[in-house]
Coordinates of C-alpha atoms and ligand atoms in Angstrom, one line a residue:
X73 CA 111.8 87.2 102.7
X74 CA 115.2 86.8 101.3
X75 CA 116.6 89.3 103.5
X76 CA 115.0 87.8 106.4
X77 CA 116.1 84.4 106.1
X78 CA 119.7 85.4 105.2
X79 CA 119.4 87.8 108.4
X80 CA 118.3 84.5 110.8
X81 CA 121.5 82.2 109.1
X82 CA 124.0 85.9 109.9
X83 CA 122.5 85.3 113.8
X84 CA 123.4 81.7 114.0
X85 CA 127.2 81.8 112.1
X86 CA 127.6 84.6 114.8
X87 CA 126.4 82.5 117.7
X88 CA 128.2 79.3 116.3
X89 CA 131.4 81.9 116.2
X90 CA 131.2 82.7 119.5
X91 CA 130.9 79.6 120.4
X92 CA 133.8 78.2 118.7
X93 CA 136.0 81.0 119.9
X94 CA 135.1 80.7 123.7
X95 CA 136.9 77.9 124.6
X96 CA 140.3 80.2 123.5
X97 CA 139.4 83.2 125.2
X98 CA 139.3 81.0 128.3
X99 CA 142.2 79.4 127.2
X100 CA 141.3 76.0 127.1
X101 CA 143.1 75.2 123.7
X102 CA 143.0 71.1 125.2
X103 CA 138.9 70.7 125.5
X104 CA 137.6 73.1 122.6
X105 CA 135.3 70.3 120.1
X106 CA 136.1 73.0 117.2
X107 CA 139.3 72.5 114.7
X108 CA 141.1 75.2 113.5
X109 CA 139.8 74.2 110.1
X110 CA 135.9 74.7 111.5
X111 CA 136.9 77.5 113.4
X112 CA 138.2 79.3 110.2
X113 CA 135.2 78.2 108.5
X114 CA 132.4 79.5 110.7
X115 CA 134.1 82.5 110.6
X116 CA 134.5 82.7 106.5
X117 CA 130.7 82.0 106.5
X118 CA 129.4 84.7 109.2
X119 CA 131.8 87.1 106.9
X120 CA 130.6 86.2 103.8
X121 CA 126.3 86.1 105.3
X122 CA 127.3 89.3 106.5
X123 CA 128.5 91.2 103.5
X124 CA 125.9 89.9 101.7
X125 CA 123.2 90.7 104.1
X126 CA 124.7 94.5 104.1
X127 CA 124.9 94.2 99.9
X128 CA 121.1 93.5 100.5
X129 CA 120.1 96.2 102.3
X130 CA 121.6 98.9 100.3
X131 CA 120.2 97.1 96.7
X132 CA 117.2 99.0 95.5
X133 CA 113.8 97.8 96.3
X134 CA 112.3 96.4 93.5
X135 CA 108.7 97.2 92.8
X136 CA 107.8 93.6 93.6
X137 CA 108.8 94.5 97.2
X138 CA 106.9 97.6 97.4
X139 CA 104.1 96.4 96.1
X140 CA 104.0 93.4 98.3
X141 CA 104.8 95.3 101.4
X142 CA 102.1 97.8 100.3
X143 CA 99.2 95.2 100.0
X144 CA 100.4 93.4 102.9
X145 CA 100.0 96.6 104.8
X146 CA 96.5 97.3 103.0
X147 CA 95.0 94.1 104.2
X148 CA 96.4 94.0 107.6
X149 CA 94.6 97.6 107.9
X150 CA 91.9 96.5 106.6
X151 CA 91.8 98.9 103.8
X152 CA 90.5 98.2 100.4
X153 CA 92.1 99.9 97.2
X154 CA 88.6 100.9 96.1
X155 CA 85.6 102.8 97.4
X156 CA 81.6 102.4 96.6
X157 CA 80.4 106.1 96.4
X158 CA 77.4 107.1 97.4
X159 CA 77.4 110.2 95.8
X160 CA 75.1 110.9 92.8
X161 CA 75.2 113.6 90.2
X162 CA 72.5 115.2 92.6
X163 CA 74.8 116.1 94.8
X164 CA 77.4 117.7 91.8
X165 CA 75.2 121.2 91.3
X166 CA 76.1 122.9 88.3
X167 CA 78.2 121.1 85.4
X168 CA 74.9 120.3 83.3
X169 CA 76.7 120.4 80.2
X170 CA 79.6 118.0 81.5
X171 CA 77.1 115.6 83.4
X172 CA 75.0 115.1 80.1
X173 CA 78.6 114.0 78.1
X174 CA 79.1 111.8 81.0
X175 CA 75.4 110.0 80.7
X176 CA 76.7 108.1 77.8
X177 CA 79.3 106.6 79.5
X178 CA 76.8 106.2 82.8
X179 CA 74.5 104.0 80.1
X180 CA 77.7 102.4 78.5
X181 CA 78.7 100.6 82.0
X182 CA 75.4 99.9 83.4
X183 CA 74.1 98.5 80.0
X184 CA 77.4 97.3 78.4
X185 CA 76.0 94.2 76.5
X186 CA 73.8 96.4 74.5
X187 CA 77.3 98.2 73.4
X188 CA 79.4 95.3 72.9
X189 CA 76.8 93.1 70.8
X190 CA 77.3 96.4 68.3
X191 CA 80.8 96.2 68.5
X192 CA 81.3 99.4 70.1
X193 CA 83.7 99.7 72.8
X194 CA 83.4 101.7 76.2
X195 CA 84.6 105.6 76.0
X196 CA 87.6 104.7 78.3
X197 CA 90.1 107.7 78.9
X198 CA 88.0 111.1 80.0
X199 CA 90.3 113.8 81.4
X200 CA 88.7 116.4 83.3
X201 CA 91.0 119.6 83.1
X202 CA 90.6 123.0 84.8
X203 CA 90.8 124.7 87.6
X204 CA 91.3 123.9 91.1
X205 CA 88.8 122.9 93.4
X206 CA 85.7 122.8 90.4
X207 CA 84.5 119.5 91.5
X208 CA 86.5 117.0 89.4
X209 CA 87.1 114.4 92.1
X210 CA 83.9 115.1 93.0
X211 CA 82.2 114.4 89.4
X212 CA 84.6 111.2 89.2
X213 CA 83.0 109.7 92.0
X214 CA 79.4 110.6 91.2
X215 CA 79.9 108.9 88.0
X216 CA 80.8 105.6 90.2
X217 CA 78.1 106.1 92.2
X218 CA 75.6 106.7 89.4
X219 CA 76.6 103.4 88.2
X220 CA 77.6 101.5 91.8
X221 CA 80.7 100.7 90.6
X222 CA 84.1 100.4 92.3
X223 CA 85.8 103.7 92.4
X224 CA 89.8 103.3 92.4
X225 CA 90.9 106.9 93.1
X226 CA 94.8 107.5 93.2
X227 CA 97.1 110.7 92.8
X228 CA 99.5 111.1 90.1
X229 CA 102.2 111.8 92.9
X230 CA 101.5 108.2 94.4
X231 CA 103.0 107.1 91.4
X232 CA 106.6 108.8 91.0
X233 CA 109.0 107.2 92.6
X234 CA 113.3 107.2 93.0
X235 CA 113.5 103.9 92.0
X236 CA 112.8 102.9 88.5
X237 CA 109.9 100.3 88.1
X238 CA 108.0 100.9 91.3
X239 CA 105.4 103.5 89.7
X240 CA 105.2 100.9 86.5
X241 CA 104.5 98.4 88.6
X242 CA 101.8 100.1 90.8
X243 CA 99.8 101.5 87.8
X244 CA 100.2 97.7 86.7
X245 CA 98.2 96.4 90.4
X246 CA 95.5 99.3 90.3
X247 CA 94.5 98.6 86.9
X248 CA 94.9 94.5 87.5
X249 CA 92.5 95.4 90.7
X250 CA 90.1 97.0 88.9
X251 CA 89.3 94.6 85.8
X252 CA 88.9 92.2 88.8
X253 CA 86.2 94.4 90.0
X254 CA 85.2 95.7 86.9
X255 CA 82.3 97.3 86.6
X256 CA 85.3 99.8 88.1
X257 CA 86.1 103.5 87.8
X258 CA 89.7 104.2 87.8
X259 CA 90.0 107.9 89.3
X260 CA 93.7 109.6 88.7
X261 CA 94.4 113.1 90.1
X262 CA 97.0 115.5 89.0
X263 CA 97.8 113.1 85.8
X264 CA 100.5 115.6 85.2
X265 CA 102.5 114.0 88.0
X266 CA 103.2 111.0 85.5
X267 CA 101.9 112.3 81.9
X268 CA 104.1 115.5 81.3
X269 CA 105.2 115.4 77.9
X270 CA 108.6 113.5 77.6
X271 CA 112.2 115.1 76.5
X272 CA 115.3 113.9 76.2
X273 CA 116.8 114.5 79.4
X274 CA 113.5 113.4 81.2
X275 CA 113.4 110.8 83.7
X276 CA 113.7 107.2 83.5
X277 CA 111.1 106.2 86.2
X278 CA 108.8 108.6 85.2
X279 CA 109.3 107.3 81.4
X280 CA 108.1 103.9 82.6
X281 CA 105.8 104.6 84.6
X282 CA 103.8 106.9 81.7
X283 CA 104.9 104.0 79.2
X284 CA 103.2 101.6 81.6
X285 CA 99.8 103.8 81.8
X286 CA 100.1 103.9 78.3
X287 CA 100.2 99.7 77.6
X288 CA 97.3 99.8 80.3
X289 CA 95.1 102.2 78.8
X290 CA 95.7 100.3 75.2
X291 CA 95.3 97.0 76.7
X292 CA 91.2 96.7 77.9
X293 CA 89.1 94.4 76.0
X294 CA 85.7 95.6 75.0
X295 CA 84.0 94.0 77.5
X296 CA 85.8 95.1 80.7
X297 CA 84.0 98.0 81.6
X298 CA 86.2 100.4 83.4
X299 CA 86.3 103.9 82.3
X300 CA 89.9 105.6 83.4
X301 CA 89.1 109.5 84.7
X302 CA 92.4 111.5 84.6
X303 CA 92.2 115.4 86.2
X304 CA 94.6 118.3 85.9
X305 CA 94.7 121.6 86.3
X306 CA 97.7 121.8 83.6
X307 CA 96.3 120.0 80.5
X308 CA 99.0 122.3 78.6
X309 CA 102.0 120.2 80.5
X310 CA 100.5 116.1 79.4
X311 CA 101.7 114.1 76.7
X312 CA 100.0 113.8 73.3
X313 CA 100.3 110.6 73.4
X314 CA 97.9 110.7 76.2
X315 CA 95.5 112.3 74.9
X316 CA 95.5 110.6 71.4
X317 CA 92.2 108.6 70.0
X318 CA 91.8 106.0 72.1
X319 CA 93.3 107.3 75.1
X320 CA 92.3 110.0 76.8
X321 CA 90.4 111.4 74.3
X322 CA 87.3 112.8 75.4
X323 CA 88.5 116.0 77.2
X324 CA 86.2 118.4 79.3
X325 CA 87.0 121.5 80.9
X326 CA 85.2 122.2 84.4
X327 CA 85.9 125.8 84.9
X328 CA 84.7 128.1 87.7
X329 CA 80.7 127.8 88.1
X330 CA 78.4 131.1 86.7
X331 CA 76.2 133.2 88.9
X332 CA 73.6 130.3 88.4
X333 CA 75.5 127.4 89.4
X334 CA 77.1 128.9 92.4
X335 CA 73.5 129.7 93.6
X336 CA 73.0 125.6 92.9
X337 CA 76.3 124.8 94.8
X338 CA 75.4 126.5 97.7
X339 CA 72.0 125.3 97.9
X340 CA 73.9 121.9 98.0
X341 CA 75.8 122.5 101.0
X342 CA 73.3 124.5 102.8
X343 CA 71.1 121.7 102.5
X344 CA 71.0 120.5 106.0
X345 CA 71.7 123.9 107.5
X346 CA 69.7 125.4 109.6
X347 CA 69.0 128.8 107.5
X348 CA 67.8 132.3 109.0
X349 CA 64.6 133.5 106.4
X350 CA 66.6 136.3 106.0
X351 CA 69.3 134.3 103.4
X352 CA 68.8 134.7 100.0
X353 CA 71.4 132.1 98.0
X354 CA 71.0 133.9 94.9
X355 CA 72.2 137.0 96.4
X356 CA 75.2 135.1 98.2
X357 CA 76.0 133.7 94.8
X358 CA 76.6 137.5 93.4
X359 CA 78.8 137.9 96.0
X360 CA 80.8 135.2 95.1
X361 CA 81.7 136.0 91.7
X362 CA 85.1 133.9 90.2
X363 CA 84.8 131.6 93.4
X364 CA 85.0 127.6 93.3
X365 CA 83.0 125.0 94.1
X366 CA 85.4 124.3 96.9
X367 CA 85.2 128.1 98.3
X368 CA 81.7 127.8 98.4
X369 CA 81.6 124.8 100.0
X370 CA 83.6 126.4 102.6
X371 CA 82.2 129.4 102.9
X372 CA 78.9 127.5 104.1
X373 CA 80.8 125.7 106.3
X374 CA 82.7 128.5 107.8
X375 CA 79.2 130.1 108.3
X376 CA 77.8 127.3 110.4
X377 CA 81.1 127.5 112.3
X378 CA 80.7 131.4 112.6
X379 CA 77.1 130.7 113.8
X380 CA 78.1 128.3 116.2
X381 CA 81.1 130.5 117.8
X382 CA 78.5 133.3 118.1
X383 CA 76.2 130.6 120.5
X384 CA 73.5 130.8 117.3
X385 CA 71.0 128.3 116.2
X386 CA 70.6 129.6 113.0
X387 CA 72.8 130.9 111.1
X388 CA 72.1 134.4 109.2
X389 CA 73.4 136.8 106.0
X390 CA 75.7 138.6 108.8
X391 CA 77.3 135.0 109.1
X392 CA 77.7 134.5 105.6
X393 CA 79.4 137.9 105.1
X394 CA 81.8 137.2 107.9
X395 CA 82.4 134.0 105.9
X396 CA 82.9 135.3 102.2
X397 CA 85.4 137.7 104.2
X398 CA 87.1 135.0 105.8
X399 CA 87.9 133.0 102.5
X400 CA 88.3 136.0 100.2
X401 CA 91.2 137.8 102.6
X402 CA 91.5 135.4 105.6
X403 CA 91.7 135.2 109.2
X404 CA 91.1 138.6 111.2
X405 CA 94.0 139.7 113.0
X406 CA 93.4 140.1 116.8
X407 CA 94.6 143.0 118.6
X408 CA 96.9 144.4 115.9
X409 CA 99.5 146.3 116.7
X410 CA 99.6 148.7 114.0
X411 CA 101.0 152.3 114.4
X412 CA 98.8 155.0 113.5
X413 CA 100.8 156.4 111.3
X414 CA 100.7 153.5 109.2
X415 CA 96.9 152.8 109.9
X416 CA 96.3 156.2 107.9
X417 CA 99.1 155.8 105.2
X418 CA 96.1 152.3 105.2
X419 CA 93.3 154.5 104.7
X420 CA 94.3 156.3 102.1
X421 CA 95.7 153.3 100.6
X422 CA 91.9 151.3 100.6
X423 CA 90.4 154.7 99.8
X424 CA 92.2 155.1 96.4
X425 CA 91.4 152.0 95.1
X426 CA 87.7 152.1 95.9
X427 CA 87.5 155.9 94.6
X428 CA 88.9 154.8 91.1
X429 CA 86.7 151.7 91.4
X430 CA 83.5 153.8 92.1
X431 CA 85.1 156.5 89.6
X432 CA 85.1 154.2 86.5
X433 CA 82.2 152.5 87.9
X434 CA 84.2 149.2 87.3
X435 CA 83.1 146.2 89.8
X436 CA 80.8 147.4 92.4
X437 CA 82.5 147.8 95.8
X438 CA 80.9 145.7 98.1
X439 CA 83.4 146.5 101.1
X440 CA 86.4 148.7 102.1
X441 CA 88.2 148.0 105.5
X442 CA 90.9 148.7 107.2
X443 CA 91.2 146.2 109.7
X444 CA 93.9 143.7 109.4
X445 CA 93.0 140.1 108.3
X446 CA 95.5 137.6 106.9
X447 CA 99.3 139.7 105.4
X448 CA 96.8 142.2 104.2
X449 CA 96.7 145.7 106.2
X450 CA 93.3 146.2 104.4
X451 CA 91.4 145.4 101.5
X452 CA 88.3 146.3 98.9
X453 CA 86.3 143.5 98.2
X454 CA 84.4 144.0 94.5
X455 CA 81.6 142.5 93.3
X456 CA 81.2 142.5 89.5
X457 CA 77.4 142.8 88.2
X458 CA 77.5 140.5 85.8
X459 CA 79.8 137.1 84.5
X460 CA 82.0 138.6 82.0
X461 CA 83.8 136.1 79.2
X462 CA 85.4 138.7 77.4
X463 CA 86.8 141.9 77.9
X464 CA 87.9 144.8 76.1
X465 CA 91.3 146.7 76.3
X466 CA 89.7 149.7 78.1
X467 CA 88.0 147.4 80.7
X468 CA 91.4 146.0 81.7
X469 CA 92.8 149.2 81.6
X470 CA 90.3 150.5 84.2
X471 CA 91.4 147.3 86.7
X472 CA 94.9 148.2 86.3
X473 CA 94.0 151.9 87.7
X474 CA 91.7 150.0 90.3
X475 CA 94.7 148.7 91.0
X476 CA 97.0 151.2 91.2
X477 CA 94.6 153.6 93.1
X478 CA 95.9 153.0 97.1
X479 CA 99.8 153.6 95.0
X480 CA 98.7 156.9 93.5
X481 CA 96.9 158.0 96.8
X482 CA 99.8 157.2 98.7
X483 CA 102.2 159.3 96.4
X484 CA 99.7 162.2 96.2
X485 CA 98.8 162.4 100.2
X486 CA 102.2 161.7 101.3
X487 CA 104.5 162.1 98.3
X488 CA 106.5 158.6 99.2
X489 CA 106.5 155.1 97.7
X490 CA 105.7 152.3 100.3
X491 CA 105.7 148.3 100.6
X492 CA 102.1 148.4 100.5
X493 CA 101.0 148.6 96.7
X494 CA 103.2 145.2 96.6
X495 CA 100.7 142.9 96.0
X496 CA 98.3 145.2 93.6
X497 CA 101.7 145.7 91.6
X498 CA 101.9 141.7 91.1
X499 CA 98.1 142.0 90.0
X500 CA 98.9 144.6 88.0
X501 CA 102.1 142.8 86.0
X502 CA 100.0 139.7 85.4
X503 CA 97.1 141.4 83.3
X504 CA 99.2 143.9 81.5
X505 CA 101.9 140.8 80.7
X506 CA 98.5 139.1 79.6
X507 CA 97.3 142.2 77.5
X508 CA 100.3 142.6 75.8
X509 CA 101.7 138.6 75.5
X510 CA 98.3 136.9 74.8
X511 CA 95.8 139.4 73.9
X512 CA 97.4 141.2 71.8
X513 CA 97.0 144.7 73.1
X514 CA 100.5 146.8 72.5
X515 CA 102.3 147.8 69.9
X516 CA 104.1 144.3 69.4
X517 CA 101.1 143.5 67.6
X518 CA 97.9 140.8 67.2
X519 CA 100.2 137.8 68.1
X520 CA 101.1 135.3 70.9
X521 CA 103.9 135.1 72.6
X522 CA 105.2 133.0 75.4
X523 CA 106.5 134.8 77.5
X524 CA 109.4 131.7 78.9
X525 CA 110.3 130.9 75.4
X526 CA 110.5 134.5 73.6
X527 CA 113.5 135.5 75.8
X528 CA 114.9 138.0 73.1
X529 CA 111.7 139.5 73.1
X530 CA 111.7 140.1 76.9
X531 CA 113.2 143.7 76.5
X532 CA 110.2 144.8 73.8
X533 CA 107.8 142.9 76.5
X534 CA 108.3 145.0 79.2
X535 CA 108.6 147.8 77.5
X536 CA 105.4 147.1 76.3
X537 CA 104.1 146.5 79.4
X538 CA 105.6 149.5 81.2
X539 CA 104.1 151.5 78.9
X540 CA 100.5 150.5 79.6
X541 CA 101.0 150.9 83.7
X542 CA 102.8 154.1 83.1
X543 CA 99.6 155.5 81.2
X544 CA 97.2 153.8 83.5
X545 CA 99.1 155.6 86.7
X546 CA 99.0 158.8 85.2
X547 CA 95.2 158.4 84.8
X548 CA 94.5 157.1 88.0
X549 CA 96.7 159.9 89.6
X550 CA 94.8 162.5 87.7
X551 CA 91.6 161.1 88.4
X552 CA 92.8 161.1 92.3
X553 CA 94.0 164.6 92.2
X554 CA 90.6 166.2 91.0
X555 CA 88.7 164.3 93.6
X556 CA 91.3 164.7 96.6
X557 CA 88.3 165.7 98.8
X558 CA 86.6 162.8 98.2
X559 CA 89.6 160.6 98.8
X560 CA 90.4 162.8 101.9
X561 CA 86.3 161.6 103.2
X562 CA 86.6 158.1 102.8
X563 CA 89.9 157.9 104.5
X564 CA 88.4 160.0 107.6
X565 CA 85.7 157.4 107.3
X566 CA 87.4 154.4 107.5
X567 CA 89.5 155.5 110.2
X568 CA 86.3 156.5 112.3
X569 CA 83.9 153.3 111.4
X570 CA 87.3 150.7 110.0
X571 CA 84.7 149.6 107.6
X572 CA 82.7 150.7 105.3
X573 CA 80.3 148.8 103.2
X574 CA 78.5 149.5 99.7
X575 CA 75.6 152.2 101.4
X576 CA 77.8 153.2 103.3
X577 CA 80.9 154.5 100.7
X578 CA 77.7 155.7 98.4
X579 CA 76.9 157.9 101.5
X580 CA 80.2 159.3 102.2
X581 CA 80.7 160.0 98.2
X582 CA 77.5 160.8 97.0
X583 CA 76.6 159.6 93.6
X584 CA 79.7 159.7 91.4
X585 CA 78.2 157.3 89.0
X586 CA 78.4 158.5 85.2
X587 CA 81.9 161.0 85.9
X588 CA 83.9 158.7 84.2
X589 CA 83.2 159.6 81.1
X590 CA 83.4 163.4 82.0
X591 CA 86.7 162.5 83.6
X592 CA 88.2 160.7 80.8
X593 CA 88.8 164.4 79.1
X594 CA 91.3 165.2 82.7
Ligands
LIG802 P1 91.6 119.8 92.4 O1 91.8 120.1 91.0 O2 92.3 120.8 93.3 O3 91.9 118.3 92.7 P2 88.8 119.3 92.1 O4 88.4 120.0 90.9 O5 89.0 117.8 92.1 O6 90.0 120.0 92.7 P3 86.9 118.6 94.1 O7 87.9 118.0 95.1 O8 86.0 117.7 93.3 O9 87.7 119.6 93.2 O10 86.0 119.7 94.9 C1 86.3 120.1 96.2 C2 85.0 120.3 97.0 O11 84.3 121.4 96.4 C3 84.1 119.1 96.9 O12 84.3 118.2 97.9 C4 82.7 119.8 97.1 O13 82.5 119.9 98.4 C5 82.9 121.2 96.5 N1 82.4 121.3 95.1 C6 83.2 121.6 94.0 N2 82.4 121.6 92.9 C7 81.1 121.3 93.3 C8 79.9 121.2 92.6 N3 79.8 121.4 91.3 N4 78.8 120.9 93.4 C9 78.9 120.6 94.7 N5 80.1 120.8 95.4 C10 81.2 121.1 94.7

């Protein structure tokens, strides 16, 4: 407004100036109304409205500014800070245990007077952590719709901002906005963005705008139901005191769903599909083993779109596969140009690692192919039996020689080290860094250590870790060597047929189940 008004007086001293100096451009000295005196005034005054009008525009916007300028902009759109979800928890599949903790709070803001005559005040700070793409946004907003409240849903990124204040003041409006509608959910996203733990050389926006969260979150009074919901995927990174008593206190991990409630979640969004007989979910949900909510979401979608491509009205398991392939490895390459040279260097690659997988009778291979989708030449898709929580050191060994298999047939067929084990070797340095740094599984012994902070210990670490590959490749090599032939018949296969699925490698191998322990002697 300031600016604005300042910016109308600059136009008029300019005008006025131009005025007064007309009559001497023309030279008519005789008739000009203006003195020197107002002359030399007008002119002081457009100077001094237009240094200050440039001085304003390079100041820093205040947050009061923003903030204006970002209601202003809300209204005129039409947009309201807050949503009314329609969602229920029927629509969250899975989560049992996590919906049951979140009941209470469901009872707490539809019957608060029964809490606050006891004196008990409303569980306010909940931080979902896990994950990404489990179904926390999703859960937040079922829990407003349970209870038809107002759900105020922002991202911790909408907060930070370069000018110091601004993200104080914004936390300041949504809370302000949602005691105004209270009963009110107040959904934040990646909290991290504005709760990471504070140093001394952190930053002084961020400071005040986790400072200002802070006052907010101590600040309710019992009877203003709105429950704050805070989700990140990096609970390790937040603040304690964020998550002290009283604050966001009531934490619950929503991990990746089990065999059951991935059979739940995509019997949610098949729901109004039109399904061939022939699908059975639970089967689909074994396929889908460490997957999220938000894959299998997809995946159902990417199977109606499959469907529709293919001129279907119903869409079958042959969609569904084409779909689990989609999201698992990505987009098919068209028309690849790959030499075929390099398409058998391929073959042998994706043959090694499902020989070793079939060898140590690790996941069950549910495909092998050869054909190009995503950066990946080709790829083994594996579908463990069972959910596993807990492994043993022999078990990870056998995925880092599933892993290593298409290296070690590549060395033993060809005798030459290629780009193509590049992203089983990153696989591969993650669990053994794991094995040795958290699990302890090496010779450094039962502890943990971080592998950022124990920089003198880096040396011994890899060591470590080298140690464990260099055994596992030996293995795997071995292993590959005394079953060459076999290696040999799946490559010819897959360069025939491209693709070979579960019957179909069984057929091509026979039945090496139950060798591994015959092998382990080699
Ligand atoms: P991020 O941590 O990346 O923000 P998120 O945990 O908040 O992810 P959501 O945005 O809630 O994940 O989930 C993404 C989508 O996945 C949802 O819109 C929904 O379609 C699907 N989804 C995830 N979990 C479930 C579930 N338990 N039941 C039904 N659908 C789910």
């Amino acid at each position: 407004m300031k600016k604005r008004i300042i910016f109308i007086l600059l136009c008029i001293f300019i005008t006025l100036t131009v005025i007064s100096s007309y009559s001497l451009w023309v030279g008519d000295a005789t008739n000009n109304r203006f003195s020197v005196g107002d002359r030399l005034m007008v002119v002081g005054i457009t100077t001094f409205l237009f240094l200050y009008y440039i001085k304003l525009d390079k100041s820093p916007q205040y947050a009061h500014a923003t903030i204006n300028t970002e209601k202003n902009e809300k209204e005129q759109n039409g947009n309201e800070f807050f949503t009314k979800p329609k969602i229920t928890f029927e629509d969250v599949a899975g989560l049992e245990e996590v919906k049951e903790e979140l009941v209470e709070v469901i009872d707490f803001i539809k019957k608060s007077e029964k809490y606050i005559k006891m004196g008990a005040k409303i569980p306010k700070g909940i931080l979902f952590h896990g994950p990404p793409g489990t179904g926390k946004t999703l859960l937040a907003s079922a829990v407003a719709g349970e209870t038809k409240s107002a759900f105020f849903s922002a991202s911790g990124s909408e907060f930070v901002e370069k000018y110091v204040g601004v993200g104080a003041k914004r936390i300041r409006t949504l809370f302000e906005k949602a005691k105004k509608e209270a009963p009110s959910v107040i959904f934040i996203d990646e909290i991290d963005a504005i709760g990471a733990k504070r140093h001394s050389d952190s930053n002084n926006e961020k400071d005040q705008t986790l400072n200002q969260l802070l006052i907010e979150l101590d600040g309710f009074n019992t009877d203003q139901t709105v429950v704050v919901i805070a989700a990140t995927n990096r609970m390790d990174l937040l603040d304690e005191a964020l998550l002290r008593p009283g604050r966001f206190d009531r934490h619950m991990y929503i991990g990746n769903p089990n065999v059951k409630a991935r059979e739940d979640i995509l019997k949610v969004h098949t729901k109004n599909k039109p399904l061939s007989p022939d699908i059975k979910i639970a089967d689909l949900a074994k396929k889908t083993h460490g997957m999220s909510g938000a894959h299998l979401s997809s995946i159902a979608n990417e199977a109606a779109i499959i469907a529709v491509r293919q001129n279907e009205t119903i869409i079958t398991s042959n969609h569904f596969e084409q779909a689990i392939e989609r999201v698992i490895a990505g987009l098919q390459v068209k028309n690849p140009t790959i030499l075929q040279k390099e398409k058998e260097i391929v073959a042998y690659h994706e043959a090694g690692h499902a020989l070793i997988g079939k060898i140590l009778n690790t996941d069950m291979v549910q495909k092998v192919s050869i054909i190009p989708r995503g950066q990946a030449l080709g790829y083994v898709l594996h579908m463990p039996q069972d959910d596993r929580y807990i492994m043993t050191k022999e078990e990870l060994c056998y995925k880092v020689m599933v892993m290593l298999g298409g290296r070690a047939a590549e060395e033993l067929i060809y005798n030459h080290l290629s780009t193509g084990a590049k992203d089983d070797l990153k696989k591969v340095t993650d669990i053994t860094m794991q094995m040795v740094c958290e699990y302890g599984m090496s010779e450094l012994g039962f502890m943990y250590q971080d592998p950022n902070l124990t920089r003198n210990l880096s040396h011994k670490i890899s060591k470590e870790m080298n140690k464990i590959i260099d055994e596992c490749y030996i293995t795997t090599f071995n292993f590959l060597k005394t079953y060459q032939k076999d290696l040999e018949k799946v490559a010819k296969a897959l360069l025939e047929r491209e693709t070979l699925n579960c019957e179909e490698l069984n057929e091509v191998l026979g039945n090496l189940k139950g060798e591994k322990d015959e092998l382990e002697a080699v």
